[in-house]
Amino acid sequence: MDRRNAPPGFATRAIHLGYDPATAEGALTPPIYMTSTYAFESAEAGGEMFAGQRAGYVYGRTKNPTQTLLEARMASLEGAEAALALASGMGAIAATAWSLLAAGDRVVIDRTLYGSTYAFFTQGLVRYGVEVAVADLTDPEATAEALRPGTRMVYFETPANPNLRVIDIAAVAAAARAGGAAVVVDNTFATPALQRPLEHGADLVLHSATKYLGGHGDLLGGIVAGRAETIARIRGTGLRWMTGATLSPLNAFLILRGLKTLELRMERHCAAATRLAALLAGHPAVARVAYPGLAEGAAADVVRRQMAGHGGLVACELRGGMAAGLRVMNALRLVTRAVSLGDAETLVQHPASMTHAAYPPEERARHGITDGLIRFSVGLETVEDILADVTRALDAA
Ligand SMILES: *Cc1c(COP(=O)(O)O)cnc(C)c1O
């Protein structure tokens, strides 16, 4: 294929975009700027930067060149005008919500969210006078009802943590536009390698960069991307004086390193997770498997429309319920019992007692996060070794 006039592809941008070695002594790898503050050429220049009349770096809480490069690459990979890097996924969520919402505003959240995100909205924001409505955003009628005029923001994950529900981004965006709400999508599970929510009508896309973007289980980080004006607002208020959730330059460097292999890793995560999902679906001890690649009916259409691959997370419920689930987790030898996801290591966790313990038990059940659910983040080990370990543990259940 003739690519002479084609824009650079995803992996090329993930590796090269925004950096010229000639600007840094020829160093192949971008430098890490470990600095908290920046020298002003003159007193007047410093004043002009503070007034926003001159470009440049002022102080490390809001901007650092290593973060700037990461932000440029993430904006490109998500198809956004701009991006902002923060200290964690929760930092990105809090900085975004606190920048865009005020007392009296109404927010709609999907009923399945990462536990701390759910707590942030239902226990945190409500203390400051924000009205938070929980809806099933896979249901078009419930979505249209919930997104009535006066709603300021709609927030969801797809695929959702932990039960892998998929939400039709374009459909929610259309309903939100009718009522004037901003659409914010947590894209942590899919990454831009598999799904780009802004292309389907979302206004902002968020990440826990702790997961696949970093990809190696050695840091915490967060990203939010969208229109330049909105990102500037989140940087100037949510980051600068509402959270101070600044990503360290070293972690920005490590996420940049992770991005270089993102596409490659996601292909392998998807292939291995597809095999684990098939194994689980065929095992007599398993009652139910949740994986976007096994979605049926309308959900399968949504997956086809908005995802280029099915991701590395698989959840399942055992016939023996929670007790059997815990037995299987304890019988695993290679697969590591740990929360988090997106690492090279295959991890398994029990959402009801771990990542989603912040939900009151009745709500957890109502929201489809059952006590028997266990969730695998399929890693990059030799696939046969992962499958053998899970088979042995299931046989023992
Ligand atoms: C982990 C996670 C978060 C929170 O991110 P941190 O980096 O741990 O603060 C938010 N959303 C999803 C879907 C997550 O998995």
Short mmCIF file of C-alpha atoms and ligand atoms in Angstrom, two decimals:
data_model
loop_
_atom_site.label_atom_id
_atom_site.label_comp_id
_atom_site.label_asym_id
_atom_site.label_seq_id
_atom_site.Cartn_x
_atom_site.Cartn_y
_atom_site.Cartn_z
CA MET A 1 0.00 0.00 0.00
CA ASP A 2 1.27 3.49 -0.86
CA ARG A 3 1.50 5.41 2.42
CA ARG A 4 3.51 8.40 1.12
CA ASN A 5 0.64 10.81 1.78
CA ALA A 6 -1.06 8.87 4.57
CA PRO A 7 -1.04 10.29 8.09
CA PRO A 8 1.18 8.28 10.47
CA GLY A 9 -0.53 5.22 11.98
CA PHE A 10 -1.44 4.64 15.63
CA ALA A 11 1.76 2.82 16.64
CA THR A 12 3.96 5.31 14.75
CA ARG A 13 2.37 8.21 16.64
CA ALA A 14 2.60 6.31 19.93
CA ILE A 15 6.37 6.00 19.38
CA HIS A 16 7.40 9.25 17.62
CA LEU A 17 4.81 12.01 17.84
CA GLY A 18 5.97 15.35 19.23
CA TYR A 19 9.62 14.51 19.78
CA ASP A 20 12.70 15.31 17.69
CA PRO A 21 15.99 13.94 19.11
CA ALA A 22 17.77 16.97 17.60
CA THR A 23 16.15 19.09 20.34
CA ALA A 24 17.80 17.00 23.09
CA GLU A 25 21.43 16.32 22.17
CA GLY A 26 20.29 13.56 19.82
CA ALA A 27 18.94 11.43 22.68
CA LEU A 28 16.72 8.71 21.16
CA THR A 29 14.58 8.65 24.31
CA PRO A 30 12.96 11.91 25.47
CA PRO A 31 14.55 13.39 28.60
CA ILE A 32 12.83 13.44 31.98
CA TYR A 33 12.62 17.01 33.24
CA MET A 34 12.92 16.59 36.99
CA THR A 35 12.23 20.18 37.93
CA SER A 36 9.68 21.84 40.17
CA THR A 37 10.07 25.36 38.80
CA TYR A 38 11.39 27.30 35.78
CA ALA A 39 13.74 30.29 35.47
CA PHE A 40 12.21 33.45 33.96
CA GLU A 41 14.35 35.30 31.42
CA SER A 42 13.36 38.56 33.13
CA ALA A 43 10.92 39.73 35.76
CA GLU A 44 8.67 41.06 33.00
CA ALA A 45 8.70 37.73 31.16
CA GLY A 46 7.62 35.95 34.36
CA GLY A 47 4.75 38.38 34.82
CA GLU A 48 3.64 37.92 31.23
CA MET A 49 3.60 34.14 31.64
CA PHE A 50 1.46 34.43 34.77
CA ALA A 51 -0.90 36.70 32.87
CA GLY A 52 -1.13 34.15 30.07
CA GLN A 53 0.35 36.60 27.56
CA ARG A 54 3.50 34.58 26.91
CA ALA A 55 3.88 30.84 26.40
CA GLY A 56 6.23 28.87 28.62
CA TYR A 57 6.60 26.88 31.79
CA VAL A 58 6.01 28.58 35.12
CA TYR A 59 5.70 25.99 37.90
CA GLY A 60 5.61 22.21 37.99
CA ARG A 61 2.15 21.67 39.41
CA THR A 62 0.42 22.51 36.12
CA LYS A 63 3.01 21.82 33.40
CA ASN A 64 6.25 19.98 32.73
CA PRO A 65 7.87 19.17 29.35
CA THR A 66 7.81 15.40 29.93
CA GLN A 67 4.08 15.63 30.71
CA THR A 68 3.60 17.87 27.66
CA LEU A 69 4.95 15.16 25.37
CA LEU A 70 2.73 12.53 27.00
CA GLU A 71 -0.28 14.85 26.66
CA ALA A 72 0.43 15.44 22.96
CA ARG A 73 0.67 11.71 22.28
CA MET A 74 -2.48 10.85 24.25
CA ALA A 75 -4.43 13.62 22.50
CA SER A 76 -3.35 12.23 19.14
CA LEU A 77 -4.13 8.61 20.05
CA GLU A 78 -7.62 9.54 21.30
CA GLY A 79 -8.26 11.93 18.40
CA ALA A 80 -8.59 14.88 20.79
CA GLU A 81 -7.48 18.51 20.49
CA ALA A 82 -5.71 18.33 23.84
CA ALA A 83 -5.02 16.10 26.84
CA LEU A 84 -4.02 16.56 30.46
CA ALA A 85 -1.93 14.15 32.52
CA LEU A 86 -2.67 13.73 36.24
CA ALA A 87 -1.38 11.78 39.22
CA SER A 88 -4.00 9.01 39.05
CA GLY A 89 -7.25 8.03 37.40
CA MET A 90 -9.16 9.31 40.44
CA GLY A 91 -7.19 12.57 40.15
CA ALA A 92 -8.36 12.90 36.54
CA ILE A 93 -11.99 12.18 37.49
CA ALA A 94 -12.02 14.59 40.44
CA ALA A 95 -10.23 17.38 38.55
CA THR A 96 -12.68 17.03 35.65
CA ALA A 97 -15.84 16.94 37.75
CA TRP A 98 -14.73 19.78 40.02
CA SER A 99 -13.82 21.93 37.01
CA LEU A 100 -17.06 21.42 35.09
CA LEU A 101 -19.72 21.09 37.82
CA ALA A 102 -21.16 23.35 40.49
CA ALA A 103 -23.73 23.04 43.27
CA GLY A 104 -27.20 22.62 41.80
CA ASP A 105 -25.98 20.75 38.70
CA ARG A 106 -27.34 17.32 37.85
CA VAL A 107 -25.08 14.42 36.81
CA VAL A 108 -26.15 11.04 35.46
CA ILE A 109 -23.83 8.08 36.07
CA ASP A 110 -24.16 4.55 34.78
CA ARG A 111 -24.97 1.97 37.43
CA THR A 112 -21.74 0.01 36.91
CA LEU A 113 -18.62 2.03 37.70
CA TYR A 114 -15.24 1.42 39.28
CA GLY A 115 -15.89 1.38 43.07
CA SER A 116 -13.99 4.58 43.95
CA THR A 117 -15.58 6.43 41.02
CA TYR A 118 -19.01 5.36 42.25
CA ALA A 119 -18.11 6.57 45.75
CA PHE A 120 -16.76 9.87 44.39
CA PHE A 121 -20.10 10.64 42.75
CA THR A 122 -22.60 9.12 45.21
CA GLN A 123 -20.81 9.93 48.48
CA GLY A 124 -18.43 12.74 47.52
CA LEU A 125 -19.99 15.14 45.00
CA VAL A 126 -23.41 14.99 46.65
CA ARG A 127 -21.89 16.63 49.76
CA TYR A 128 -21.29 19.73 47.63
CA GLY A 129 -24.82 20.05 46.33
CA VAL A 130 -24.45 18.19 43.05
CA GLU A 131 -27.42 15.96 42.25
CA VAL A 132 -26.30 12.48 41.16
CA ALA A 133 -28.75 10.18 39.35
CA VAL A 134 -27.88 6.52 38.68
CA ALA A 135 -29.24 5.02 35.45
CA ASP A 136 -28.88 1.92 33.33
CA LEU A 137 -27.30 3.44 30.23
CA THR A 138 -27.64 0.19 28.27
CA ASP A 139 -31.41 0.84 28.29
CA PRO A 140 -32.38 3.53 25.69
CA GLU A 141 -35.63 4.48 27.46
CA ALA A 142 -33.98 4.80 30.88
CA THR A 143 -31.19 6.81 29.23
CA ALA A 144 -33.57 9.24 27.52
CA GLU A 145 -35.51 9.68 30.78
CA ALA A 146 -32.36 10.22 32.86
CA LEU A 147 -30.76 12.68 30.42
CA ARG A 148 -33.61 15.16 30.62
CA PRO A 149 -32.84 18.87 30.01
CA GLY A 150 -30.92 20.41 32.88
CA THR A 151 -28.51 17.48 33.12
CA ARG A 152 -24.97 18.83 33.06
CA MET A 153 -22.89 15.68 32.61
CA VAL A 154 -23.27 11.97 31.90
CA TYR A 155 -20.47 9.68 33.04
CA PHE A 156 -19.89 6.03 32.20
CA GLU A 157 -17.36 3.26 31.49
CA THR A 158 -17.48 0.91 28.54
CA PRO A 159 -16.66 -1.88 28.88
CA ALA A 160 -17.62 -1.31 32.51
CA ASN A 161 -15.64 -2.39 35.55
CA PRO A 162 -16.07 -5.18 36.66
CA ASN A 163 -18.88 -6.91 34.75
CA LEU A 164 -17.86 -5.85 31.21
CA ARG A 165 -21.24 -4.35 30.26
CA VAL A 166 -20.92 -2.40 27.02
CA ILE A 167 -22.67 0.92 26.50
CA ASP A 168 -23.49 2.39 23.09
CA ILE A 169 -21.43 5.60 23.12
CA ALA A 170 -23.09 7.10 20.03
CA ALA A 171 -26.59 6.43 21.38
CA VAL A 172 -25.86 7.99 24.80
CA ALA A 173 -24.12 10.94 23.09
CA ALA A 174 -27.21 11.54 20.91
CA ALA A 175 -29.51 11.47 23.96
CA ALA A 176 -27.12 13.73 25.90
CA ARG A 177 -26.89 16.25 23.08
CA ALA A 178 -30.68 16.53 23.00
CA GLY A 179 -30.65 17.49 26.71
CA GLY A 180 -27.42 19.51 26.67
CA ALA A 181 -25.27 17.22 28.87
CA ALA A 182 -21.51 16.70 28.36
CA VAL A 183 -20.56 13.06 27.74
CA VAL A 184 -17.58 11.74 29.70
CA VAL A 185 -16.33 8.21 29.00
CA ASP A 186 -13.82 6.26 31.10
CA ASN A 187 -11.88 4.37 28.40
CA THR A 188 -9.49 2.60 30.79
CA PHE A 189 -10.56 -0.95 29.82
CA ALA A 190 -10.39 -0.56 26.03
CA THR A 191 -7.61 2.06 25.56
CA PRO A 192 -7.49 4.11 22.34
CA ALA A 193 -5.90 1.11 20.62
CA LEU A 194 -9.34 -0.59 20.68
CA GLN A 195 -11.88 2.22 21.14
CA ARG A 196 -11.90 6.00 20.68
CA PRO A 197 -15.02 7.43 22.38
CA LEU A 198 -14.59 10.94 20.93
CA GLU A 199 -15.13 9.49 17.43
CA HIS A 200 -18.54 8.29 18.63
CA GLY A 201 -19.66 11.63 20.03
CA ALA A 202 -18.19 11.76 23.57
CA ASP A 203 -16.95 15.15 24.79
CA LEU A 204 -14.22 13.92 27.13
CA VAL A 205 -12.35 10.65 27.47
CA LEU A 206 -10.68 9.64 30.73
CA HIS A 207 -8.12 7.04 31.75
CA SER A 208 -6.54 5.44 34.70
CA ALA A 209 -3.08 5.39 33.06
CA THR A 210 -2.12 3.09 35.94
CA LYS A 211 -3.59 0.26 33.88
CA TYR A 212 -2.89 -0.45 30.17
CA LEU A 213 -1.30 2.90 29.25
CA GLY A 214 1.52 2.46 31.76
CA GLY A 215 1.08 -1.25 31.27
CA HIS A 216 3.69 -2.56 33.69
CA GLY A 217 2.14 -2.26 37.16
CA ASP A 218 4.80 0.20 38.32
CA LEU A 219 3.04 3.57 38.55
CA LEU A 220 -0.19 5.50 39.07
CA GLY A 221 -1.37 8.05 36.52
CA GLY A 222 -4.45 9.55 34.88
CA ILE A 223 -5.39 11.21 31.60
CA VAL A 224 -8.30 13.34 30.42
CA ALA A 225 -8.62 14.37 26.76
CA GLY A 226 -11.07 16.49 24.75
CA ARG A 227 -11.46 20.01 23.39
CA ALA A 228 -8.53 22.35 24.07
CA GLU A 229 -10.69 24.93 25.85
CA THR A 230 -12.14 22.33 28.24
CA ILE A 231 -8.73 20.79 28.95
CA ALA A 232 -7.31 24.26 29.68
CA ARG A 233 -10.11 24.79 32.20
CA ILE A 234 -9.41 21.47 33.91
CA ARG A 235 -5.68 22.27 34.04
CA GLY A 236 -6.27 25.81 35.33
CA THR A 237 -8.76 24.94 38.06
CA GLY A 238 -9.22 21.18 38.70
CA LEU A 239 -5.52 20.45 38.61
CA ARG A 240 -4.03 23.79 39.62
CA TRP A 241 -6.03 24.63 42.71
CA MET A 242 -8.75 22.06 43.34
CA THR A 243 -6.75 18.81 43.49
CA GLY A 244 -3.05 19.48 42.88
CA ALA A 245 -3.06 15.93 41.47
CA THR A 246 0.12 16.42 39.43
CA LEU A 247 1.73 13.49 37.64
CA SER A 248 5.44 13.17 38.40
CA PRO A 249 7.79 13.68 35.41
CA LEU A 250 9.24 10.21 36.03
CA ASN A 251 5.78 8.64 35.75
CA ALA A 252 5.08 10.67 32.60
CA PHE A 253 8.27 9.15 31.15
CA LEU A 254 7.19 5.63 32.17
CA ILE A 255 3.74 6.08 30.60
CA LEU A 256 5.44 7.33 27.39
CA ARG A 257 7.49 4.13 27.45
CA GLY A 258 4.31 2.09 27.95
CA LEU A 259 2.58 3.80 25.00
CA LYS A 260 5.32 2.60 22.62
CA THR A 261 4.07 -0.99 23.00
CA LEU A 262 0.38 -0.25 23.65
CA GLU A 263 -0.94 -1.49 20.31
CA LEU A 264 1.26 -4.58 20.42
CA ARG A 265 0.32 -5.40 24.02
CA MET A 266 -3.40 -4.90 23.40
CA GLU A 267 -3.31 -7.36 20.49
CA ARG A 268 -1.76 -9.97 22.76
CA HIS A 269 -4.08 -9.18 25.71
CA CYS A 270 -7.08 -9.56 23.37
CA ALA A 271 -5.89 -12.84 21.87
CA ALA A 272 -5.14 -14.38 25.27
CA ALA A 273 -8.38 -13.12 26.85
CA THR A 274 -10.39 -14.55 23.94
CA ARG A 275 -8.87 -17.96 24.67
CA LEU A 276 -9.47 -17.67 28.42
CA ALA A 277 -13.10 -16.62 27.83
CA ALA A 278 -13.64 -19.67 25.59
CA LEU A 279 -12.06 -21.97 28.17
CA LEU A 280 -14.26 -20.57 30.96
CA ALA A 281 -17.41 -20.75 28.81
CA GLY A 282 -16.73 -24.43 28.13
CA HIS A 283 -15.92 -25.47 31.71
CA PRO A 284 -18.65 -27.23 33.72
CA ALA A 285 -17.78 -25.33 36.93
CA VAL A 286 -18.56 -21.97 35.27
CA ALA A 287 -22.14 -20.64 35.20
CA ARG A 288 -21.60 -17.44 33.20
CA VAL A 289 -18.81 -15.60 31.41
CA ALA A 290 -18.71 -11.86 30.73
CA TYR A 291 -16.47 -10.82 27.84
CA PRO A 292 -17.24 -8.30 25.07
CA GLY A 293 -16.25 -10.94 22.50
CA LEU A 294 -19.05 -13.19 23.80
CA ALA A 295 -21.69 -10.44 23.78
CA GLU A 296 -24.98 -11.36 22.09
CA GLY A 297 -27.81 -9.49 20.39
CA ALA A 298 -27.82 -5.69 20.60
CA ALA A 299 -24.68 -5.67 22.79
CA ALA A 300 -22.77 -7.58 20.10
CA ASP A 301 -23.74 -4.89 17.56
CA VAL A 302 -22.47 -2.18 19.91
CA VAL A 303 -19.17 -4.05 20.34
CA ARG A 304 -18.79 -4.36 16.55
CA ARG A 305 -19.52 -0.68 15.99
CA GLN A 306 -17.24 0.86 18.59
CA MET A 307 -14.49 -1.65 19.48
CA ALA A 308 -11.61 -2.87 17.29
CA GLY A 309 -10.86 -5.70 19.73
CA HIS A 310 -12.43 -7.21 22.84
CA GLY A 311 -9.87 -6.30 25.49
CA GLY A 312 -7.97 -8.19 28.16
CA LEU A 313 -10.57 -8.42 30.94
CA VAL A 314 -12.78 -11.44 31.49
CA ALA A 315 -15.22 -11.93 34.37
CA CYS A 316 -17.01 -15.11 35.32
CA GLU A 317 -19.37 -16.54 37.85
CA LEU A 318 -18.97 -20.09 39.12
CA ARG A 319 -21.84 -22.50 39.65
CA GLY A 320 -20.71 -22.77 43.29
CA GLY A 321 -21.16 -19.00 43.75
CA MET A 322 -18.86 -16.88 45.90
CA ALA A 323 -17.37 -19.78 47.91
CA ALA A 324 -16.31 -21.56 44.73
CA GLY A 325 -14.95 -18.31 43.29
CA LEU A 326 -12.75 -17.74 46.34
CA ARG A 327 -11.60 -21.40 46.21
CA VAL A 328 -10.57 -21.01 42.57
CA MET A 329 -8.72 -17.78 43.34
CA ASN A 330 -6.81 -19.48 46.15
CA ALA A 331 -5.94 -22.49 43.97
CA LEU A 332 -4.25 -20.38 41.27
CA ARG A 333 -0.46 -20.53 41.19
CA LEU A 334 0.69 -18.46 38.20
CA VAL A 335 -2.25 -16.07 38.17
CA THR A 336 -1.71 -13.47 40.88
CA ARG A 337 -4.40 -12.40 43.36
CA ALA A 338 -4.32 -8.60 43.03
CA VAL A 339 -6.51 -5.68 42.10
CA SER A 340 -5.57 -3.36 39.22
CA LEU A 341 -5.37 -4.54 35.62
CA GLY A 342 -3.56 -4.09 32.34
CA ASP A 343 -0.23 -5.41 33.56
CA ALA A 344 2.08 -8.04 32.02
CA GLU A 345 1.08 -10.37 34.87
CA THR A 346 -2.32 -12.09 34.79
CA LEU A 347 -4.29 -10.89 37.83
CA VAL A 348 -7.48 -12.11 39.46
CA GLN A 349 -9.69 -10.29 41.95
CA HIS A 350 -13.09 -10.55 43.64
CA PRO A 351 -14.95 -7.25 42.97
CA ALA A 352 -17.60 -7.61 45.70
CA SER A 353 -14.98 -7.71 48.48
CA MET A 354 -12.23 -5.71 46.75
CA THR A 355 -12.54 -3.03 44.00
CA HIS A 356 -16.30 -2.62 44.42
CA ALA A 357 -16.57 -2.93 48.20
CA ALA A 358 -17.44 0.81 48.22
CA TYR A 359 -20.92 -0.11 46.92
CA PRO A 360 -23.48 -0.93 49.62
CA PRO A 361 -24.26 -4.70 49.19
CA GLU A 362 -27.90 -4.18 48.09
CA GLU A 363 -26.84 -1.68 45.45
CA ARG A 364 -24.06 -3.95 44.27
CA ALA A 365 -26.57 -6.73 43.68
CA ARG A 366 -29.05 -4.36 42.04
CA HIS A 367 -26.29 -3.09 39.74
CA GLY A 368 -25.33 -6.58 38.54
CA ILE A 369 -22.06 -6.86 40.46
CA THR A 370 -22.82 -10.24 41.98
CA ASP A 371 -21.00 -11.74 44.96
CA GLY A 372 -19.89 -14.74 42.87
CA LEU A 373 -18.18 -12.68 40.17
CA ILE A 374 -14.40 -13.02 39.79
CA ARG A 375 -12.49 -10.86 37.34
CA PHE A 376 -9.34 -11.76 35.42
CA SER A 377 -6.97 -9.24 33.83
CA VAL A 378 -5.27 -11.47 31.29
CA GLY A 379 -1.56 -10.74 31.06
CA LEU A 380 1.22 -11.34 28.60
CA GLU A 381 2.62 -14.65 29.86
CA THR A 382 2.72 -17.70 27.57
CA VAL A 383 -0.99 -18.23 26.93
CA GLU A 384 -0.86 -22.00 27.48
CA ASP A 385 0.58 -21.43 30.98
CA ILE A 386 -2.29 -19.09 31.90
CA LEU A 387 -4.90 -21.53 30.57
CA ALA A 388 -3.29 -24.52 32.33
CA ASP A 389 -3.26 -22.69 35.68
CA VAL A 390 -6.93 -21.66 35.37
CA THR A 391 -7.99 -25.14 34.23
CA ARG A 392 -6.26 -26.77 37.19
CA ALA A 393 -7.86 -24.33 39.64
CA LEU A 394 -11.33 -24.77 38.10
CA ASP A 395 -11.02 -28.56 38.19
CA ALA A 396 -10.24 -28.27 41.91
CA ALA A 397 -13.36 -26.16 42.48
C1 LIG B 1 -8.40 1.88 38.33
C2 LIG B 1 -9.53 2.57 37.71
C3 LIG B 1 -9.82 3.91 38.00
C4 LIG B 1 -9.05 4.69 39.04
O1 LIG B 1 -7.73 4.93 38.62
P1 LIG B 1 -6.49 5.11 39.63
O2 LIG B 1 -5.34 5.31 38.69
O3 LIG B 1 -6.40 3.86 40.45
O4 LIG B 1 -6.78 6.29 40.45
C5 LIG B 1 -10.85 4.51 37.32
N1 LIG B 1 -11.58 3.85 36.41
C6 LIG B 1 -11.35 2.55 36.10
C7 LIG B 1 -12.19 1.86 35.09
C8 LIG B 1 -10.32 1.87 36.74
O5 LIG B 1 -10.09 0.59 36.46
#
